[in-house]
CSV table of C-alpha atoms and ligand atoms in Angstrom, one decimal:
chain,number,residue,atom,x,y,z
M,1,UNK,CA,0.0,0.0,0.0
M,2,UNK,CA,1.9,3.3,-1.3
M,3,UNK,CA,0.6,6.2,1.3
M,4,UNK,CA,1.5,9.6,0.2
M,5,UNK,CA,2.3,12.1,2.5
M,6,UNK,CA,1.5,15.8,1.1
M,7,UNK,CA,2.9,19.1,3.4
M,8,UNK,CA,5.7,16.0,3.9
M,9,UNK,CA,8.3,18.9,6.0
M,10,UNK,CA,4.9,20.6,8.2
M,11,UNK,CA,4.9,20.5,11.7
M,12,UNK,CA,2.6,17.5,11.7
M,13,UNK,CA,3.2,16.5,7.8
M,14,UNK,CA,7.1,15.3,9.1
M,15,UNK,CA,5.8,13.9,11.9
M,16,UNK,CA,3.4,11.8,10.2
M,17,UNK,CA,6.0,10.1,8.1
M,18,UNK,CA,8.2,9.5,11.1
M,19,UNK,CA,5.1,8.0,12.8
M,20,UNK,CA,4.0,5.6,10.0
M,21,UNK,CA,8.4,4.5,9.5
M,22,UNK,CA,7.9,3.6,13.2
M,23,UNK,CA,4.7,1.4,12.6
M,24,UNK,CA,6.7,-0.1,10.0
M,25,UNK,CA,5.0,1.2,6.6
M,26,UNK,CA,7.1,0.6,3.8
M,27,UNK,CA,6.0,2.3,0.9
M,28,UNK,CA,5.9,5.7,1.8
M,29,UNK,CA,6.4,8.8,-0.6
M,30,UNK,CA,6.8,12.5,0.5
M,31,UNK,CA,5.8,15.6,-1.5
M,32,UNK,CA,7.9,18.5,-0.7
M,33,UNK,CA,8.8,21.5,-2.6
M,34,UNK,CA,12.8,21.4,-2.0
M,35,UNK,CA,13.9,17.6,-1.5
M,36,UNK,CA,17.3,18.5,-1.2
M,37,UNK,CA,16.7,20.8,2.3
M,38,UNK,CA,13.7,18.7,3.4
M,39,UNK,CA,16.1,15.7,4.8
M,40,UNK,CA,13.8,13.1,5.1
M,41,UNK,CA,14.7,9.9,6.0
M,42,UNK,CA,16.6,7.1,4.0
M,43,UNK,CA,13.5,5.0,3.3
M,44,UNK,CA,10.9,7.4,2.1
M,45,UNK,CA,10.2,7.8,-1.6
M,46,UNK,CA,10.6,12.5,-2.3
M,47,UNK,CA,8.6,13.6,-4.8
M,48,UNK,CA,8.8,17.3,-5.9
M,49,UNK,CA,5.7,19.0,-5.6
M,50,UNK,CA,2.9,20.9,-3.5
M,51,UNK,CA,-0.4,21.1,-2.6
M,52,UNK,CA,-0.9,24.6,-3.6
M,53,UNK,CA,0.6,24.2,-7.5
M,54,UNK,CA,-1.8,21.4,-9.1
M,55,UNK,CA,0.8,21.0,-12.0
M,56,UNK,CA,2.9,19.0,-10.0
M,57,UNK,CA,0.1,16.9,-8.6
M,58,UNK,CA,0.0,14.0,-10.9
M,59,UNK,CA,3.4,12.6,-11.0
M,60,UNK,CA,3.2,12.8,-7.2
M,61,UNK,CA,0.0,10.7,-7.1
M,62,UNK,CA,0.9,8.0,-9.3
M,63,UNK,CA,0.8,4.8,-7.9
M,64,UNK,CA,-0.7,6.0,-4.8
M,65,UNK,CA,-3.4,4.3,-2.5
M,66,UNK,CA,-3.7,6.5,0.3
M,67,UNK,CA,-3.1,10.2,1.1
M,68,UNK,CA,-2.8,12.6,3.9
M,69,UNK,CA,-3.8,15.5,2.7
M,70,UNK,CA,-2.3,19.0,4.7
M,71,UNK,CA,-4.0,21.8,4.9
M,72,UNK,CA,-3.9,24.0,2.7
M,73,UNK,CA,-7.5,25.4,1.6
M,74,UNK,CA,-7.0,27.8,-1.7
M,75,UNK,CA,-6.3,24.9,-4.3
M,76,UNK,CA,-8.2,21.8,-1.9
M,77,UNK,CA,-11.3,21.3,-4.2
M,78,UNK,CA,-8.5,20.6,-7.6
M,79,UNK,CA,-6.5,18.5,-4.9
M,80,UNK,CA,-9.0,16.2,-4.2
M,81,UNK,CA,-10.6,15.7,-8.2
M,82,UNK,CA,-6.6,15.2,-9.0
M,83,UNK,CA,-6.9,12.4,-6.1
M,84,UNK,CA,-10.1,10.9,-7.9
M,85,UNK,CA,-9.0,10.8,-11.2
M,86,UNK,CA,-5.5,9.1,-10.2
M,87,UNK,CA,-7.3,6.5,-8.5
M,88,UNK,CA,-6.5,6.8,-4.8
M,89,UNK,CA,-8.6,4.7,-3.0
M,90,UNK,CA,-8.7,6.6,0.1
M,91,UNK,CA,-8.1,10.2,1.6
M,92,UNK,CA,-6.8,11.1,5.6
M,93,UNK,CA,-7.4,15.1,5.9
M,94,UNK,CA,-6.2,17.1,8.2
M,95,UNK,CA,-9.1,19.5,9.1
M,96,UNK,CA,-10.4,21.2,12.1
M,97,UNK,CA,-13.6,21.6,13.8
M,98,UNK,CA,-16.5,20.8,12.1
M,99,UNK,CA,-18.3,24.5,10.4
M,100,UNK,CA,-14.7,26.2,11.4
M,101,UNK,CA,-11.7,27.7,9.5
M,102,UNK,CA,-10.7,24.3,8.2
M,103,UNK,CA,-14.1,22.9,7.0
M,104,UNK,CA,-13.3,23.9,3.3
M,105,UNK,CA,-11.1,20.4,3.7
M,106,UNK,CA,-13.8,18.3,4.3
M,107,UNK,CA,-16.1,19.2,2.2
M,108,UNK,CA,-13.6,19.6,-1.3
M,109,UNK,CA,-12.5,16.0,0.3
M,110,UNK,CA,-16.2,14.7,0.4
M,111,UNK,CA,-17.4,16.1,-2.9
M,112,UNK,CA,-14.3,14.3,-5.0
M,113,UNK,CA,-16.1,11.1,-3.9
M,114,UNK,CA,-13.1,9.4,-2.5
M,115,UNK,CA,-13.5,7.5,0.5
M,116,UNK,CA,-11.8,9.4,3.4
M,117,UNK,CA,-11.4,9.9,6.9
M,118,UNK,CA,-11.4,13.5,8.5
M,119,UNK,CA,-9.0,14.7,11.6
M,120,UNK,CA,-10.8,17.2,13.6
M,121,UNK,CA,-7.9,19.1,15.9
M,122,UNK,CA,-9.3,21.8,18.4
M,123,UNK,CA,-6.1,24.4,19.1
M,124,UNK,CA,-2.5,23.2,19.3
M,125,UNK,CA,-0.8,23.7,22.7
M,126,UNK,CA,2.1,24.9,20.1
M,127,UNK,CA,-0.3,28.1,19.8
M,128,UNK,CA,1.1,28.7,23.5
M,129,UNK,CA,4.4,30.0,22.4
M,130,UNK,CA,2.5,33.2,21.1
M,131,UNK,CA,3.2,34.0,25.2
M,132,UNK,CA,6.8,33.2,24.5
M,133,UNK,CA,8.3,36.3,24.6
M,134,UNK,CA,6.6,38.0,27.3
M,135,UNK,CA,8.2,34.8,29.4
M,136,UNK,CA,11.2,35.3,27.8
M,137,UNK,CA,11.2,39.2,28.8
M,138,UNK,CA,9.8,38.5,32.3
M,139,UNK,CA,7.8,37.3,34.8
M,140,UNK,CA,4.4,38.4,33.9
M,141,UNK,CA,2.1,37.5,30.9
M,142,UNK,CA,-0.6,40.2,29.9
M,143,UNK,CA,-3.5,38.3,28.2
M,144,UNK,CA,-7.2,38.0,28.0
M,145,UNK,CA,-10.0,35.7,29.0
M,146,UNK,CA,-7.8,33.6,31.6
M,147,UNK,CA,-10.9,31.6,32.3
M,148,UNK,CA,-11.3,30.5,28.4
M,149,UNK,CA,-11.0,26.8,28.3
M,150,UNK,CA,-10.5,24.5,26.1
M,151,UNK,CA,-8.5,20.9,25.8
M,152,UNK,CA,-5.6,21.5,23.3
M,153,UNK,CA,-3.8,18.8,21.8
M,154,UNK,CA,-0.3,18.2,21.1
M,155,UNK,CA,1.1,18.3,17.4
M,156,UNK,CA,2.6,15.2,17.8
M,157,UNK,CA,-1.1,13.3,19.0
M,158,UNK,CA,-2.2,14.3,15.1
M,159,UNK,CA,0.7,13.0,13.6
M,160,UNK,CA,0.1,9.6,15.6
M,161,UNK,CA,-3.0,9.4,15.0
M,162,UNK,CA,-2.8,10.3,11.7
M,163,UNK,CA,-0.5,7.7,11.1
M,164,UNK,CA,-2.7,5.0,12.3
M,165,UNK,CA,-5.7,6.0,10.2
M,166,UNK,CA,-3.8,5.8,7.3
M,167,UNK,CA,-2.6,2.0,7.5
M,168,UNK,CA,-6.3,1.1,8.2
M,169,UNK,CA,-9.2,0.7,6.2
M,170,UNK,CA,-11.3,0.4,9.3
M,171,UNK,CA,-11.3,4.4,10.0
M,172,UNK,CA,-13.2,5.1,6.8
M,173,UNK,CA,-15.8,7.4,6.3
M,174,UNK,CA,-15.0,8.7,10.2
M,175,UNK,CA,-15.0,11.8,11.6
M,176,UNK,CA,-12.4,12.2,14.8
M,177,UNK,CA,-12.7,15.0,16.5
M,178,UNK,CA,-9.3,15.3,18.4
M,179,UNK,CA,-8.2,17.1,21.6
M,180,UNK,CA,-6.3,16.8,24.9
M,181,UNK,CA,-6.5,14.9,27.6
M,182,UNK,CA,-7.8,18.0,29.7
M,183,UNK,CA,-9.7,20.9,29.7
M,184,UNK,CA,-7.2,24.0,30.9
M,185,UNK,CA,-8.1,27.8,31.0
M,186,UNK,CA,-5.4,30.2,30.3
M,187,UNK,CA,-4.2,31.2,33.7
M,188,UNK,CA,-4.0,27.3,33.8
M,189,UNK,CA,-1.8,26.9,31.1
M,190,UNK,CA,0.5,30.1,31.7
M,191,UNK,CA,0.8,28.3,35.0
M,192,UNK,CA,2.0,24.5,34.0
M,193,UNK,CA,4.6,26.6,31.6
M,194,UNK,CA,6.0,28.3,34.9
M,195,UNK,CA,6.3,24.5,36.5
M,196,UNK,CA,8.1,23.3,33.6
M,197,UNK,CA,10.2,25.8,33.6
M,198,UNK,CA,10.8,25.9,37.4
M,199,UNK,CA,10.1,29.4,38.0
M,200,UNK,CA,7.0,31.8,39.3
M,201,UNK,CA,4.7,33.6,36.1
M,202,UNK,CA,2.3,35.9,37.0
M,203,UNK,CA,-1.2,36.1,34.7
M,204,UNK,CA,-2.4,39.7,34.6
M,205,UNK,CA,-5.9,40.1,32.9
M,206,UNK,CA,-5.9,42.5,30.3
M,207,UNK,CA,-8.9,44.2,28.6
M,208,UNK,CA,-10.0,43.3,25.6
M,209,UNK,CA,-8.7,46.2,23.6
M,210,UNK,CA,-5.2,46.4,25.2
M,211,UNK,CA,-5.1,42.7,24.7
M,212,UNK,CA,-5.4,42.6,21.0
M,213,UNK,CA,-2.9,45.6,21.3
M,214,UNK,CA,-0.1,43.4,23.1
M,215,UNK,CA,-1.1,39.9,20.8
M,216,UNK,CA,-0.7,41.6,18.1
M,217,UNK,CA,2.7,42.1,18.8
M,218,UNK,CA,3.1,38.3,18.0
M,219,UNK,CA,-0.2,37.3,15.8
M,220,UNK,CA,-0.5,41.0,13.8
M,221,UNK,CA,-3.9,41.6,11.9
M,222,UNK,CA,-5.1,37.8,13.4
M,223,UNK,CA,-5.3,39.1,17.4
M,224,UNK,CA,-8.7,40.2,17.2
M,225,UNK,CA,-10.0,37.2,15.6
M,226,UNK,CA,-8.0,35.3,17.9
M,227,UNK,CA,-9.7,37.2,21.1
M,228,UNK,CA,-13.1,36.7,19.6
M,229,UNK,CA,-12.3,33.2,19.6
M,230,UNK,CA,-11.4,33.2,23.3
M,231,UNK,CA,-14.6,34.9,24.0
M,232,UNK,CA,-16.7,32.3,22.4
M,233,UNK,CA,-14.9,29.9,24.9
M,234,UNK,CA,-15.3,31.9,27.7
M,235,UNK,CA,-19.5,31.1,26.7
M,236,UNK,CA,-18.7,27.3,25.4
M,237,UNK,CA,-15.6,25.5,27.1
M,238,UNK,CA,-14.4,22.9,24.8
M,239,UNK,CA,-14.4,19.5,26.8
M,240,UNK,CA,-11.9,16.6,26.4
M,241,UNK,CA,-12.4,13.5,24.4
M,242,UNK,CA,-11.0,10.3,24.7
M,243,UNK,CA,-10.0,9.8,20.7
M,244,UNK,CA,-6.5,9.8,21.0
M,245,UNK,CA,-5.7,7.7,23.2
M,246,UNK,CA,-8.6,5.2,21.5
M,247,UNK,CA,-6.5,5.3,18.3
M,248,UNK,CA,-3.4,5.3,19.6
M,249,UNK,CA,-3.7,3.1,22.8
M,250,UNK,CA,-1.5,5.3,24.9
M,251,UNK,CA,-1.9,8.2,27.0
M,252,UNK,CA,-2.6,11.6,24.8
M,253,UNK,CA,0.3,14.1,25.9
M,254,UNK,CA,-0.6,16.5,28.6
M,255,UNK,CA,-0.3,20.2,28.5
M,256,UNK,CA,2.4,19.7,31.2
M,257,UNK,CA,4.5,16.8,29.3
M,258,UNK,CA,4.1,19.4,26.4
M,259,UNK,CA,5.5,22.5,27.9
M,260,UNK,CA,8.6,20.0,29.5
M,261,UNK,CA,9.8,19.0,26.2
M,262,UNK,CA,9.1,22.7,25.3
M,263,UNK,CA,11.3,24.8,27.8
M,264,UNK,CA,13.6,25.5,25.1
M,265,UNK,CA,10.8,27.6,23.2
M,266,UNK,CA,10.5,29.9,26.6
M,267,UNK,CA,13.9,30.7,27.3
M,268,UNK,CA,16.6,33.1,25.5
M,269,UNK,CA,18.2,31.2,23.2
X,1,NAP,N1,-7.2,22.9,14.4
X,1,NAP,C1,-6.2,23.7,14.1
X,1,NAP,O1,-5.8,24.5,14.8
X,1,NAP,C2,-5.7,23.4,12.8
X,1,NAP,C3,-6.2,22.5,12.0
X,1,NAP,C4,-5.6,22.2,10.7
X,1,NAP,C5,-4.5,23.0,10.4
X,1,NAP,N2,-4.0,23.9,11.2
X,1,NAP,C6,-2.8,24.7,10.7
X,1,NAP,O2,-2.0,23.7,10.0
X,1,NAP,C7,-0.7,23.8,10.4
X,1,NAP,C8,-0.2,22.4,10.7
X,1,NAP,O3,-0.2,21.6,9.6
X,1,NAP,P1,1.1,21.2,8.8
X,1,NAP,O4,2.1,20.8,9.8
X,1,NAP,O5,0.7,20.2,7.8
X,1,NAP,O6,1.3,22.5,8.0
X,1,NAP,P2,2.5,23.5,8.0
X,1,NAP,O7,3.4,23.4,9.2
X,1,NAP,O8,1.9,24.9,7.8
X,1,NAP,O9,3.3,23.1,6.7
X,1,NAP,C9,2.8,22.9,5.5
X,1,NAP,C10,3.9,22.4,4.5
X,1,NAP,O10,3.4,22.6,3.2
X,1,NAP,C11,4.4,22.9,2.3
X,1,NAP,N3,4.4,24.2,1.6
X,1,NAP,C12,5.1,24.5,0.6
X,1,NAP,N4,4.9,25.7,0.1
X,1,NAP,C13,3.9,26.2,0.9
X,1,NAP,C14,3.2,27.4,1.0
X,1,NAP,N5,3.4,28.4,0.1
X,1,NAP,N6,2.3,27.6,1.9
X,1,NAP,C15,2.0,26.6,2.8
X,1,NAP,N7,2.7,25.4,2.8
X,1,NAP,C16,3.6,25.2,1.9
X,1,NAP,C17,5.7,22.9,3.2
X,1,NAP,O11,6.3,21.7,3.1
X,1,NAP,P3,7.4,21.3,2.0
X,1,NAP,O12,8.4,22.4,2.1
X,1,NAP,O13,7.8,20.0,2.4
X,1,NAP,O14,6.7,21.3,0.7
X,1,NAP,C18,5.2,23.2,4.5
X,1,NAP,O15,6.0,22.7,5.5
X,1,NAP,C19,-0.7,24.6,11.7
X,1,NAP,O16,0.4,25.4,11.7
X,1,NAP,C20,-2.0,25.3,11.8
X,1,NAP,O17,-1.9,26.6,11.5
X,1,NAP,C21,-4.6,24.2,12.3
């Protein structure tokens, strides 16, 4: 079975082709745009391409059975006919919450008529280095809606999972919506940072209005959508569910084990 593995050097697309090497997939092919600087390993079939240019689609999908698609919404809907009309048999995508940002995935995915399988991620806990330099800087961290919860889920969870659910016909025509092991508010996660990093952070609630002002020193014209979004989960707490560790049959990452093996991201350099 020849699994393709689009967005191949992503955050989660490189970790998915570590994760299916380890589960002992053989026939795995990687589209990148530069295969001489993406260093994948000895092992994995590089094909030059990307999502986002078409023209490079086919020779990429040749011979393929099965393909993780990365997100990348403006050329999705061409993507996915190019996937019909090769003949891949099924389709992993990486989306988000169903009737969010990301639901332009599923639907170019279902509408190519390929059998699939979507990945629903809430937020990364990798969005909580956007407090990284106020931590490097100092003690406090200005933000808004510390009681916003929600149950983010470590990068590397998606890649295992996605791994899984591409060596297995049994996940198709699923829907996974994927999260954390725990529901955290804000002032709950600036405070597991300060224990992985051994030392006291203080959370300071900022207004609305002075918080887009100091987010947007990180996240630009995107702060105020971001705060929206905060505010929404101030109303509607995202709870926990159990998917990953279903699929995976270990533990999913905490926010805690997270922001150990993250340290480096909080300190000077
Ligand atoms: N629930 C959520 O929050 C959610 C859900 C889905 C996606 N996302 C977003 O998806 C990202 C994680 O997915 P990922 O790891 O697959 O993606 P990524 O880290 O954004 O990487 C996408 C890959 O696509 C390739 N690429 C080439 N040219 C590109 C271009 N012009 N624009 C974009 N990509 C290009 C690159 O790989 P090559 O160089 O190898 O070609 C790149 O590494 C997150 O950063 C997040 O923003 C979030």
């Amino acid at each position: 079975m020849k699994i393709l593995v689009t967005g191949a050097t992503g955050n989660i697309g490189r970790m998915v082709v570590d994760e299916l090497l380890a589960l002992g997939a053989d026939d795995v092919r990687a589209l990148t745009v530069d295969p001489g600087r993406a260093a994948l390993p000895a092992g994995v079939e590089v094909a030059r391409g990307f999502l986002g240019r078409p023209s490079t689609l086919p020779g990429a999908y040749a011979g393929v059975d099965v393909l993780y698609l990365a997100p990348h919404l403006p050329t999705v809907v061409e993507a996915c006919r190019m996937a019909a009309d090769a003949g891949i048999r099924r389709i992993v995508d990486l989306a988000g919450p169903k009737g969010g940002y990301w639901q332009g995935m599923e639907d170019a995915v279902e509408a190519c008529g390929v059998p699939f399988t979507h990945l629903e991620p809430g937020e990364f806990m990798a969005n909580a280095t956007l407090w990284a330099r106020q931590i490097r800087a100092g003690d406090v961290v200005r933000d808004t809606c510390g009681d916003a919860t929600n149950a983010p889920i470590a990068q590397e969870d998606v890649a295992a999972v996605a791994a899984r659910v591409l060596l297995s016909d049994a996940h198709e025509g699923r829907s996974y919506e994927l999260t954390g092991p725990a529901s955290l508010s804000r002032r709950e996660k600036v405070a597991e940072i300060a224990r992985a990093l051994g030392r006291e952070l203080r959370y300071v609630e900022l207004p609305r209005d002075e918080a887009i002002e100091e987010l947007a020193k990180d996240m630009g014209d995107h702060a105020a959508w971001y705060v929206d979004g905060q505010e929404t989960l101030l109303a509607y707490p995202q709870r926990a569910v159990p998917t990953v560790a279903e699929l995976t049959g270990r533990p999913a990452t905490t926010f805690l084990e997270w922001a150990h093996a993250h340290v480096h991201l909080f300190r000077d350099p």
